[in-house]
Amino acid sequence: MLSEETIALAKARANYAGFVPVHQNDDCIRIAYAWLDAQIKTAEPCEVPVSQRGLIRSWGGALVMYGDIIVAAEIHPDIHGIYPCLNLSRELTFPDPARLANIAGANVHPGLKQFDPARFYTHFEKLASCPADKVDARGK
């Protein structure tokens, strides 16, 4: 769990690159971090062809802001680039919902769960069997 201190320091040093540094709350940063953590990382930053914010909001059931994603990316040791161009694979991974279990602000807006995961995600993470276990949309 990301501490309030870690988040506050990241907010101060984050490169908002033209985005307004608005944050919903620290739990939204934790949700964005969990989503980013589940993604396959690439060597070079590139823009994912869909709205990362929309997908994170839908997965986490929370009003995640652009600033929340920027701060989460600042904190994550394996993420580099400037939002929305981060080193994420274009083959997105639907994070295991278990990642949200200890985040109080997750799933407070169930109406945001508007995306069909099979439409946007290539891989579906399963933490129950193994933290590193990622399977594709066919379950393989």
CSV table of C-alpha atoms in Angstrom, one decimal:
chain,number,residue,atom,x,y,z
A,1,MET,CA,0.0,0.0,0.0
A,2,LEU,CA,1.4,3.4,-1.0
A,3,SER,CA,1.8,5.7,2.0
A,4,GLU,CA,0.4,9.2,2.2
A,5,GLU,CA,4.0,10.5,2.5
A,6,THR,CA,5.1,8.6,-0.7
A,7,ILE,CA,2.2,10.0,-2.5
A,8,ALA,CA,2.7,13.6,-1.3
A,9,LEU,CA,6.4,13.5,-2.3
A,10,ALA,CA,5.4,12.2,-5.8
A,11,LYS,CA,2.8,14.9,-6.2
A,12,ALA,CA,5.4,17.5,-5.6
A,13,ARG,CA,7.9,16.2,-8.2
A,14,ALA,CA,5.5,14.9,-10.9
A,15,ASN,CA,5.7,16.3,-14.4
A,16,TYR,CA,2.1,17.1,-15.2
A,17,ALA,CA,3.1,18.1,-18.8
A,18,GLY,CA,0.2,20.4,-19.4
A,19,PHE,CA,-2.4,18.5,-17.4
A,20,VAL,CA,-4.0,20.3,-14.5
A,21,PRO,CA,-2.6,18.7,-11.3
A,22,VAL,CA,-6.0,17.8,-9.9
A,23,HIS,CA,-6.3,14.7,-7.7
A,24,GLN,CA,-9.5,12.9,-6.6
A,25,ASN,CA,-7.9,11.4,-3.5
A,26,ASP,CA,-4.9,9.2,-2.5
A,27,ASP,CA,-6.9,6.0,-3.1
A,28,CYS,CA,-7.4,6.9,-6.8
A,29,ILE,CA,-3.6,7.2,-7.0
A,30,ARG,CA,-3.4,3.7,-5.4
A,31,ILE,CA,-5.9,2.4,-7.9
A,32,ALA,CA,-3.9,3.9,-10.9
A,33,TYR,CA,-0.7,2.4,-9.5
A,34,ALA,CA,-2.3,-1.1,-9.2
A,35,TRP,CA,-3.5,-0.9,-12.8
A,36,LEU,CA,-0.1,0.3,-14.1
A,37,ASP,CA,1.7,-2.4,-12.0
A,38,ALA,CA,-0.3,-5.1,-13.8
A,39,GLN,CA,0.6,-3.9,-17.3
A,40,ILE,CA,3.4,-5.4,-19.4
A,41,LYS,CA,6.2,-2.9,-19.6
A,42,THR,CA,8.1,-2.1,-22.8
A,43,ALA,CA,11.6,-0.7,-23.4
A,44,GLU,CA,10.3,2.6,-24.9
A,45,PRO,CA,7.3,4.8,-24.0
A,46,CYS,CA,4.4,4.8,-26.5
A,47,GLU,CA,0.9,6.0,-26.4
A,48,VAL,CA,-1.7,3.3,-25.7
A,49,PRO,CA,-4.5,3.6,-28.4
A,50,VAL,CA,-7.3,3.8,-25.8
A,51,SER,CA,-8.0,6.0,-22.8
A,52,GLN,CA,-5.9,4.8,-20.0
A,53,ARG,CA,-8.0,6.9,-17.6
A,54,GLY,CA,-11.2,5.4,-18.8
A,55,LEU,CA,-10.0,1.9,-18.4
A,56,ILE,CA,-8.6,2.6,-14.9
A,57,ARG,CA,-11.8,4.3,-13.9
A,58,SER,CA,-13.8,1.4,-15.2
A,59,TRP,CA,-11.6,-1.3,-13.6
A,60,GLY,CA,-11.3,0.5,-10.2
A,61,GLY,CA,-14.8,1.9,-10.0
A,62,ALA,CA,-13.5,5.3,-9.0
A,63,LEU,CA,-13.2,8.8,-10.4
A,64,VAL,CA,-9.5,8.6,-11.2
A,65,MET,CA,-8.1,11.9,-12.6
A,66,TYR,CA,-5.2,12.4,-15.1
A,67,GLY,CA,-3.2,13.8,-12.2
A,68,ASP,CA,-3.7,10.5,-10.2
A,69,ILE,CA,-2.3,8.5,-13.1
A,70,ILE,CA,0.7,10.8,-13.5
A,71,VAL,CA,1.6,10.6,-9.8
A,72,ALA,CA,1.1,6.8,-9.8
A,73,ALA,CA,3.5,6.6,-12.8
A,74,GLU,CA,6.0,8.8,-11.0
A,75,ILE,CA,6.0,6.4,-8.0
A,76,HIS,CA,6.2,3.2,-9.9
A,77,PRO,CA,9.8,2.1,-10.3
A,78,ASP,CA,9.3,0.3,-13.6
A,79,ILE,CA,7.3,3.0,-15.4
A,80,HIS,CA,8.9,5.8,-17.4
A,81,GLY,CA,7.8,8.3,-19.9
A,82,ILE,CA,5.4,11.3,-19.7
A,83,TYR,CA,1.7,10.5,-19.5
A,84,PRO,CA,0.0,9.4,-21.8
A,85,CYS,CA,3.2,8.1,-23.4
A,86,LEU,CA,4.4,5.5,-20.9
A,87,ASN,CA,6.3,2.3,-21.4
A,88,LEU,CA,3.2,0.1,-21.5
A,89,SER,CA,2.5,-2.6,-24.0
A,90,ARG,CA,-0.3,-2.0,-26.4
A,91,GLU,CA,-1.5,-5.5,-25.4
A,92,LEU,CA,-3.2,-4.4,-22.2
A,93,THR,CA,-3.7,-6.6,-19.1
A,94,PHE,CA,-6.9,-6.6,-17.2
A,95,PRO,CA,-5.7,-6.5,-13.6
A,96,ASP,CA,-7.0,-9.1,-11.1
A,97,PRO,CA,-9.7,-7.3,-9.0
A,98,ALA,CA,-7.9,-8.7,-5.9
A,99,ARG,CA,-5.5,-5.8,-6.4
A,100,LEU,CA,-8.3,-3.5,-5.2
A,101,ALA,CA,-9.1,-5.5,-2.0
A,102,ASN,CA,-7.2,-3.1,0.4
A,103,ILE,CA,-8.1,0.2,-1.3
A,104,ALA,CA,-11.1,1.7,0.5
A,105,GLY,CA,-11.9,4.1,-2.4
A,106,ALA,CA,-12.2,1.3,-5.0
A,107,ASN,CA,-15.6,0.4,-6.4
A,108,VAL,CA,-17.3,3.4,-4.9
A,109,HIS,CA,-18.7,4.3,-8.3
A,110,PRO,CA,-20.0,1.1,-9.8
A,111,GLY,CA,-21.6,3.0,-12.6
A,112,LEU,CA,-18.1,3.6,-14.1
A,113,LYS,CA,-17.7,0.0,-14.9
A,114,GLN,CA,-18.8,0.6,-18.5
A,115,PHE,CA,-16.1,-1.2,-20.5
A,116,ASP,CA,-16.3,-4.8,-21.6
A,117,PRO,CA,-12.8,-6.1,-20.6
A,118,ALA,CA,-12.7,-8.5,-23.5
A,119,ARG,CA,-12.9,-5.6,-25.9
A,120,PHE,CA,-9.9,-3.7,-24.6
A,121,TYR,CA,-7.7,-6.2,-22.9
A,122,THR,CA,-5.5,-8.9,-24.4
A,123,HIS,CA,-4.4,-10.5,-21.1
A,124,PHE,CA,-6.3,-11.2,-17.9
A,125,GLU,CA,-4.3,-11.4,-14.7
A,126,LYS,CA,-5.0,-14.1,-12.1
A,127,LEU,CA,-3.3,-13.3,-8.8
A,128,ALA,CA,-5.0,-16.2,-6.9
A,129,SER,CA,-2.9,-18.9,-8.5
A,130,CYS,CA,0.4,-16.9,-8.9
A,131,PRO,CA,1.2,-13.2,-8.7
A,132,ALA,CA,3.1,-13.3,-12.0
A,133,ASP,CA,0.5,-15.4,-13.8
A,134,LYS,CA,-1.0,-13.6,-16.7
A,135,VAL,CA,-3.2,-15.2,-19.3
A,136,ASP,CA,-4.6,-14.1,-22.6
A,137,ALA,CA,-8.2,-13.5,-23.4
A,138,ARG,CA,-8.7,-17.2,-24.2
A,139,GLY,CA,-7.5,-18.1,-20.7
A,140,LYS,CA,-4.1,-19.4,-21.9
